[in-house]
Tab-separated table of C-alpha atoms in Angstrom:
chain	number	residue	atom	x	y	z
A	9	UNK	CA	-21.643	19.713	2.406
A	10	UNK	CA	-22.721	16.352	3.479
A	11	UNK	CA	-19.923	13.504	4.416
A	12	UNK	CA	-20.804	10.481	2.054
A	13	UNK	CA	-23.099	12.214	-0.940
A	14	UNK	CA	-21.165	10.425	-4.157
A	15	UNK	CA	-19.139	13.118	-6.093
A	16	UNK	CA	-18.512	15.554	-2.778
A	17	UNK	CA	-15.174	16.558	-1.791
A	18	UNK	CA	-15.790	15.091	1.591
A	19	UNK	CA	-16.761	12.155	-0.035
A	20	UNK	CA	-13.342	11.990	-1.593
A	21	UNK	CA	-12.133	12.794	1.929
A	22	UNK	CA	-13.956	9.753	3.116
A	23	UNK	CA	-12.108	7.603	0.757
A	24	UNK	CA	-9.092	8.078	1.612
A	25	UNK	CA	-10.354	7.539	5.426
A	26	UNK	CA	-11.406	4.142	4.414
A	27	UNK	CA	-8.023	3.373	3.629
A	28	UNK	CA	-6.335	0.633	5.749
A	29	UNK	CA	-3.672	3.351	7.072
A	30	UNK	CA	-5.961	5.948	8.236
A	31	UNK	CA	-8.096	4.016	9.971
A	32	UNK	CA	-5.154	4.510	12.651
A	33	UNK	CA	-3.948	7.286	14.141
A	34	UNK	CA	-0.682	8.932	12.705
A	35	UNK	CA	0.981	9.514	15.525
A	36	UNK	CA	-0.619	7.024	18.668
A	37	UNK	CA	-2.265	4.288	15.893
A	38	UNK	CA	-5.403	4.874	18.115
A	39	UNK	CA	-8.350	3.004	16.403
A	40	UNK	CA	-11.206	5.458	14.512
A	41	UNK	CA	-9.377	8.983	14.179
A	42	UNK	CA	-12.083	11.511	13.455
A	43	UNK	CA	-9.432	14.248	12.981
A	44	UNK	CA	-6.806	15.550	10.704
A	45	UNK	CA	-4.151	18.299	9.843
A	46	UNK	CA	-4.716	19.694	7.011
A	47	UNK	CA	-1.719	20.827	5.936
A	48	UNK	CA	0.266	17.579	7.186
A	49	UNK	CA	-1.597	15.332	5.476
A	50	UNK	CA	-2.696	13.187	8.426
A	51	UNK	CA	-5.652	11.767	10.035
A	52	UNK	CA	-5.298	11.965	14.102
A	53	UNK	CA	-8.027	11.207	17.642
A	54	UNK	CA	-8.678	13.544	19.384
A	55	UNK	CA	-6.439	13.284	22.674
A	56	UNK	CA	-3.619	13.684	19.663
A	57	UNK	CA	-6.084	16.147	18.234
A	58	UNK	CA	-5.767	18.520	21.306
A	59	UNK	CA	-1.508	18.676	20.776
A	60	UNK	CA	-2.060	19.544	17.550
A	61	UNK	CA	-4.161	22.594	17.817
A	62	UNK	CA	-1.532	23.638	20.651
A	63	UNK	CA	1.573	23.659	18.141
A	64	UNK	CA	-0.472	26.599	16.450
A	65	UNK	CA	-2.166	26.531	13.175
A	66	UNK	CA	1.105	27.627	11.357
A	67	UNK	CA	2.469	24.168	12.078
A	68	UNK	CA	-0.998	22.071	12.294
A	69	UNK	CA	-4.357	22.776	11.020
A	70	UNK	CA	-6.838	20.888	12.713
A	71	UNK	CA	-9.841	20.090	11.196
A	72	UNK	CA	-12.787	17.477	11.965
A	73	UNK	CA	-13.622	15.057	9.710
A	74	UNK	CA	-17.167	14.950	10.129
A	75	UNK	CA	-18.197	18.592	11.423
A	76	UNK	CA	-15.758	21.300	9.849
A	77	UNK	CA	-15.910	22.725	6.159
A	78	UNK	CA	-13.213	21.740	4.056
A	79	UNK	CA	-12.349	23.677	1.160
A	80	UNK	CA	-11.238	21.687	-2.338
A	81	UNK	CA	-7.131	23.108	-1.678
A	82	UNK	CA	-7.512	21.194	1.516
A	83	UNK	CA	-8.667	18.215	0.356
A	84	UNK	CA	-6.459	17.907	-2.498
A	85	UNK	CA	-3.554	18.460	-0.022
A	86	UNK	CA	-4.476	15.686	1.823
A	87	UNK	CA	-4.689	13.217	-1.097
A	88	UNK	CA	-2.221	14.346	-2.442
A	89	UNK	CA	-0.123	12.965	0.377
A	90	UNK	CA	-1.906	10.070	0.296
A	91	UNK	CA	-2.422	9.491	3.756
A	92	UNK	CA	-0.605	8.354	7.437
A	93	UNK	CA	1.522	6.164	5.867
A	94	UNK	CA	2.677	8.284	3.352
A	95	UNK	CA	3.213	10.804	5.670
A	96	UNK	CA	4.603	8.793	8.599
A	97	UNK	CA	7.721	8.263	5.828
A	98	UNK	CA	8.852	11.304	5.578
A	99	UNK	CA	7.795	13.121	9.059
A	100	UNK	CA	8.774	9.391	10.999
A	101	UNK	CA	12.100	8.526	8.995
A	102	UNK	CA	14.765	8.866	11.526
A	103	UNK	CA	13.615	8.121	14.702
A	104	UNK	CA	15.891	6.508	16.447
A	105	UNK	CA	16.403	2.977	16.714
A	106	UNK	CA	14.570	1.433	20.228
A	107	UNK	CA	12.154	4.789	20.519
A	108	UNK	CA	8.727	4.117	21.577
A	109	UNK	CA	6.433	5.821	19.696
A	110	UNK	CA	3.023	7.001	22.037
A	111	UNK	CA	0.007	4.330	22.311
A	112	UNK	CA	-3.794	4.560	22.602
A	113	UNK	CA	-3.205	4.655	26.672
A	114	UNK	CA	-0.305	7.165	26.484
A	115	UNK	CA	-0.581	10.241	28.936
A	116	UNK	CA	-1.114	13.653	27.736
A	117	UNK	CA	2.721	14.317	28.602
A	118	UNK	CA	4.271	11.886	26.412
A	119	UNK	CA	1.608	12.158	23.361
A	120	UNK	CA	2.919	15.828	23.336
A	121	UNK	CA	6.387	15.118	23.958
A	122	UNK	CA	6.440	12.646	20.961
A	123	UNK	CA	3.998	15.323	18.723
A	124	UNK	CA	6.226	17.986	18.748
A	125	UNK	CA	9.366	16.705	18.640
A	126	UNK	CA	8.038	15.038	15.173
A	127	UNK	CA	6.152	18.163	13.828
A	128	UNK	CA	7.072	21.305	16.144
A	129	UNK	CA	11.063	20.468	16.342
A	130	UNK	CA	10.897	17.985	12.989
A	131	UNK	CA	13.502	15.698	15.505
A	132	UNK	CA	12.960	12.832	12.849
A	133	UNK	CA	12.423	13.591	9.477
A	134	UNK	CA	15.737	13.360	6.964
A	135	UNK	CA	18.194	16.347	7.835
A	136	UNK	CA	17.465	18.152	4.579
A	137	UNK	CA	14.323	19.028	5.119
A	138	UNK	CA	14.366	20.807	8.391
A	139	UNK	CA	13.893	24.358	8.888
A	140	UNK	CA	14.493	25.653	12.697
A	141	UNK	CA	14.925	28.918	12.235
A	142	UNK	CA	13.285	32.310	14.731
A	143	UNK	CA	11.958	34.008	11.776
A	144	UNK	CA	8.445	34.525	11.280
A	145	UNK	CA	7.145	31.140	12.135
A	146	UNK	CA	4.233	31.289	9.420
A	147	UNK	CA	6.593	32.031	7.147
A	148	UNK	CA	8.901	28.672	8.125
A	149	UNK	CA	6.320	26.773	8.242
A	150	UNK	CA	5.584	27.631	4.386
A	151	UNK	CA	8.871	26.764	3.144
A	152	UNK	CA	8.571	23.529	5.345
A	153	UNK	CA	5.398	22.213	4.015
A	154	UNK	CA	6.442	23.421	0.534
A	155	UNK	CA	9.540	21.283	1.035
A	156	UNK	CA	7.937	18.242	2.409
A	157	UNK	CA	5.581	18.246	-0.286
A	158	UNK	CA	8.178	17.975	-2.825
A	159	UNK	CA	9.567	15.277	-1.174
A	160	UNK	CA	6.326	13.354	-1.228
A	161	UNK	CA	5.897	14.122	-5.130
A	162	UNK	CA	9.757	12.818	-5.327
A	163	UNK	CA	8.896	10.018	-3.954
A	164	UNK	CA	5.632	8.802	-5.722
A	165	UNK	CA	7.518	9.940	-8.519
A	166	UNK	CA	10.344	6.727	-7.870
A	167	UNK	CA	7.257	4.754	-6.157
A	168	UNK	CA	6.083	4.970	-10.212
A	169	UNK	CA	8.926	4.519	-11.832
A	170	UNK	CA	10.212	1.190	-9.462
A	171	UNK	CA	6.720	-0.258	-9.750
A	172	UNK	CA	6.436	0.748	-13.943
A	173	UNK	CA	10.252	-1.478	-14.308
A	174	UNK	CA	9.319	-4.352	-11.242
A	175	UNK	CA	5.807	-5.103	-11.554
A	176	UNK	CA	4.645	-7.052	-14.315
A	177	UNK	CA	1.058	-6.548	-14.723
A	178	UNK	CA	-0.995	-9.785	-16.747
A	179	UNK	CA	-3.829	-7.664	-17.046
A	180	UNK	CA	-7.284	-5.380	-15.803
A	181	UNK	CA	-9.963	-6.967	-13.993
A	182	UNK	CA	-13.001	-5.285	-14.081
A	183	UNK	CA	-15.625	-6.557	-10.728
A	184	UNK	CA	-19.445	-5.341	-11.550
A	185	UNK	CA	-20.915	-5.218	-8.075
A	186	UNK	CA	-24.700	-6.494	-9.052
A	187	UNK	CA	-26.753	-6.833	-5.466
A	188	UNK	CA	-26.613	-7.704	-1.989
A	189	UNK	CA	-29.701	-9.830	-0.822
A	190	UNK	CA	-31.057	-10.305	3.059
A	191	UNK	CA	-27.810	-8.234	4.410
A	192	UNK	CA	-27.386	-7.860	8.158
A	193	UNK	CA	-29.077	-4.960	10.056
A	194	UNK	CA	-26.682	-2.743	11.808
A	195	UNK	CA	-28.698	0.519	11.977
A	196	UNK	CA	-32.010	0.178	13.519
A	197	UNK	CA	-34.627	-0.837	11.138
A	198	UNK	CA	-31.782	-1.204	8.086
A	199	UNK	CA	-28.332	-0.597	7.207
A	200	UNK	CA	-26.436	1.629	4.495
A	201	UNK	CA	-24.343	-0.798	2.483
A	202	UNK	CA	-21.204	0.078	0.382
A	203	UNK	CA	-18.396	-2.971	-1.073
A	204	UNK	CA	-14.821	-2.376	-0.524
A	205	UNK	CA	-12.593	-4.852	-2.911
A	206	UNK	CA	-8.773	-5.416	-2.381
A	207	UNK	CA	-6.393	-6.420	-4.087
A	208	UNK	CA	-2.868	-6.603	-3.379
A	209	UNK	CA	-1.717	-2.592	-2.417
A	210	UNK	CA	-5.211	-1.581	-4.627
A	211	UNK	CA	-8.360	-0.863	-2.748
A	212	UNK	CA	-11.306	0.252	-4.609
A	213	UNK	CA	-15.166	0.499	-3.227
A	214	UNK	CA	-18.884	1.559	-4.731
A	215	UNK	CA	-21.339	4.146	-3.393
A	216	UNK	CA	-23.427	4.157	-0.216
A	217	UNK	CA	-26.780	2.774	-0.802
A	218	UNK	CA	-29.129	3.961	2.087
A	219	UNK	CA	-31.599	1.873	4.453
A	220	UNK	CA	-31.491	-1.181	1.840
A	221	UNK	CA	-30.936	-5.236	2.895
A	222	UNK	CA	-31.185	-6.169	-0.335
A	223	UNK	CA	-29.029	-3.208	-2.588
A	224	UNK	CA	-29.134	-3.009	-6.159
A	225	UNK	CA	-25.455	-1.859	-7.016
A	226	UNK	CA	-24.602	-2.676	-10.845
A	227	UNK	CA	-21.720	-0.712	-10.245
A	228	UNK	CA	-18.520	-1.311	-12.059
A	229	UNK	CA	-14.986	-1.124	-10.189
A	230	UNK	CA	-11.551	-1.659	-11.602
A	231	UNK	CA	-8.504	-3.084	-10.771
A	232	UNK	CA	-4.835	-4.229	-12.211
A	233	UNK	CA	-3.710	-7.799	-11.647
A	234	UNK	CA	-0.284	-7.905	-10.854
A	235	UNK	CA	2.191	-11.479	-11.856
A	236	UNK	CA	1.901	-12.504	-7.952
A	237	UNK	CA	-1.997	-11.253	-7.489
A	238	UNK	CA	-3.653	-13.880	-4.658
A	239	UNK	CA	-7.271	-13.469	-4.063
A	240	UNK	CA	-9.553	-10.889	-4.273
A	241	UNK	CA	-10.516	-9.492	-0.572
A	242	UNK	CA	-14.277	-8.576	-0.345
A	243	UNK	CA	-15.654	-6.443	2.535
A	244	UNK	CA	-19.321	-4.628	2.922
A	245	UNK	CA	-19.855	-1.815	5.254
A	246	UNK	CA	-22.264	-0.387	6.947
A	247	UNK	CA	-21.900	3.278	6.367
A	248	UNK	CA	-22.374	6.051	9.769
A	249	UNK	CA	-21.373	9.282	9.900
A	250	UNK	CA	-20.225	9.740	13.300
A	251	UNK	CA	-18.820	6.469	13.973
A	252	UNK	CA	-16.616	3.382	12.619
A	253	UNK	CA	-18.492	1.541	9.835
A	254	UNK	CA	-19.900	-1.702	10.738
A	255	UNK	CA	-18.382	-4.601	9.140
A	256	UNK	CA	-21.450	-6.521	6.924
A	257	UNK	CA	-19.343	-9.392	6.337
A	258	UNK	CA	-16.701	-10.738	4.063
A	259	UNK	CA	-15.128	-13.111	1.538
A	260	UNK	CA	-12.436	-14.142	-0.707
A	261	UNK	CA	-12.273	-14.848	-4.747
A	262	UNK	CA	-10.058	-17.129	-6.041
A	263	UNK	CA	-9.657	-15.611	-9.652
A	264	UNK	CA	-6.923	-18.593	-10.138
A	265	UNK	CA	-10.080	-20.512	-12.622
A	266	UNK	CA	-10.421	-16.847	-14.330
A	267	UNK	CA	-6.757	-15.575	-14.791
A	268	UNK	CA	-5.828	-19.302	-15.826
A	269	UNK	CA	-8.762	-20.020	-18.329
A	270	UNK	CA	-8.597	-16.697	-19.792
A	271	UNK	CA	-4.605	-16.796	-20.254
A	272	UNK	CA	-4.967	-20.259	-21.853
A	273	UNK	CA	-7.436	-19.343	-24.433
A	274	UNK	CA	-5.485	-15.895	-25.460
A	275	UNK	CA	-7.645	-13.941	-27.420
A	276	UNK	CA	-11.213	-14.260	-26.572
A	277	UNK	CA	-12.606	-12.714	-29.734
A	278	UNK	CA	-11.425	-15.889	-31.502
A	279	UNK	CA	-13.940	-18.195	-30.016
A	280	UNK	CA	-17.886	-18.792	-30.329
A	281	UNK	CA	-19.777	-18.361	-26.863
A	282	UNK	CA	-18.389	-21.434	-24.850
A	283	UNK	CA	-17.742	-22.519	-21.088
A	284	UNK	CA	-13.809	-22.507	-20.637
A	285	UNK	CA	-13.397	-22.692	-16.722
A	286	UNK	CA	-14.758	-23.148	-13.076
A	287	UNK	CA	-14.207	-22.080	-9.703
A	288	UNK	CA	-15.744	-25.550	-7.627
A	289	UNK	CA	-17.790	-24.677	-4.433
A	290	UNK	CA	-16.196	-25.729	-1.377
A	291	UNK	CA	-16.541	-25.864	2.513
A	292	UNK	CA	-13.425	-23.867	2.193
A	293	UNK	CA	-14.472	-20.663	0.313
A	294	UNK	CA	-17.553	-18.583	0.250
A	295	UNK	CA	-19.270	-20.218	-2.880
A	296	UNK	CA	-23.164	-20.296	-2.908
A	297	UNK	CA	-22.906	-22.648	-6.282
A	298	UNK	CA	-20.154	-24.042	-8.570
A	299	UNK	CA	-18.968	-20.335	-10.542
A	300	UNK	CA	-18.407	-21.024	-14.518
A	301	UNK	CA	-15.690	-19.122	-16.252
A	302	UNK	CA	-16.934	-18.097	-19.957
A	303	UNK	CA	-16.570	-16.880	-23.376
A	304	UNK	CA	-19.545	-14.375	-24.309
A	305	UNK	CA	-19.161	-12.031	-26.698
A	306	UNK	CA	-15.844	-12.437	-27.075
A	307	UNK	CA	-15.046	-11.364	-23.435
A	308	UNK	CA	-13.944	-13.681	-20.885
A	309	UNK	CA	-16.158	-13.412	-17.738
A	310	UNK	CA	-17.765	-14.966	-14.298
A	311	UNK	CA	-20.459	-14.811	-12.417
A	312	UNK	CA	-20.183	-15.063	-8.720
A	313	UNK	CA	-22.950	-15.301	-5.822
A	314	UNK	CA	-20.958	-15.343	-2.354
A	315	UNK	CA	-22.348	-16.140	1.159
A	316	UNK	CA	-20.897	-13.258	3.646
A	317	UNK	CA	-19.008	-14.909	5.881
A	318	UNK	CA	-18.420	-13.993	9.634
A	319	UNK	CA	-21.936	-12.469	9.994
A	320	UNK	CA	-25.770	-13.393	10.233
A	321	UNK	CA	-26.573	-13.127	6.824
A	322	UNK	CA	-26.152	-12.005	3.397
A	323	UNK	CA	-25.142	-12.876	-0.497
A	324	UNK	CA	-23.485	-10.694	-3.035
A	325	UNK	CA	-23.635	-10.931	-6.470
A	326	UNK	CA	-20.601	-9.712	-8.731
A	327	UNK	CA	-19.329	-10.589	-12.698
A	328	UNK	CA	-15.832	-10.758	-13.035
A	329	UNK	CA	-14.507	-9.367	-16.278
A	330	UNK	CA	-10.814	-10.362	-17.730
A	331	UNK	CA	-9.456	-7.593	-19.962
A	332	UNK	CA	-6.096	-8.032	-21.596
A	333	UNK	CA	-3.000	-5.370	-21.376
A	334	UNK	CA	-4.007	-3.162	-24.455
A	335	UNK	CA	-7.199	-4.162	-24.676
């Protein structure tokens, strides 16, 4: 099973690994973890991986993200837990005040003491989740894993309920990532680019296009727009199989012109094709030229061409479409 193949199980796992909190080891914060505990649901570095293996597979089943075969149940469990931040919210919920987690340069002894306290002795868990017994270890761990998973589900349900009650969404944003031009070389002669979009806590990404500095995606991505929406952050990466993906530039998109114009006009279907707003090029944004907001066939759209920042070369063409709630 090839890591990164669109639609494959490992592609789903890779999408999870690309989340910001999963780019650091769950136990020591070392950059670019390439191992995981499939039953605990965390991504870990090579050094912490060795300690996890010593705990036994009844406590932590360690797999390589890139080299080992994963079954669908293992991948589903990782995705349901949601990554390192979600897992640590349970496994480190009761770390004593003043207690210091090991860092990336910690000794083996420091690392081992923390990991055993966290997963084997369950010292930092909510007391109601702790299962300490001299009975069969595999049965204990199965019961423990079940209780922790139920806790994750409960937390997710509560979080969704709170978000529904507290976060007011203005609408949906459809982002069509059209193409890249003259992107930076990050491999020997070319790059394998993909685009990551972030709005608040939401992150979505395009597929990977192999060996192409002028890729054409024409891929549509959807994001919910909260009342306090901020800027849309865009990053382009070069996919690498065995090392951390290289950054190929970034940019920020001001959504204010699009959303303000769209909400001012209301039902765009009542108007003929016309320009209703504009985002102006300036020295402090990444625009190649002014970007207009238009009503086109009853829809509010904005075409944007960006010069990627903090990189030697590269441009990106996008189209935004505003979609009111209920549409």
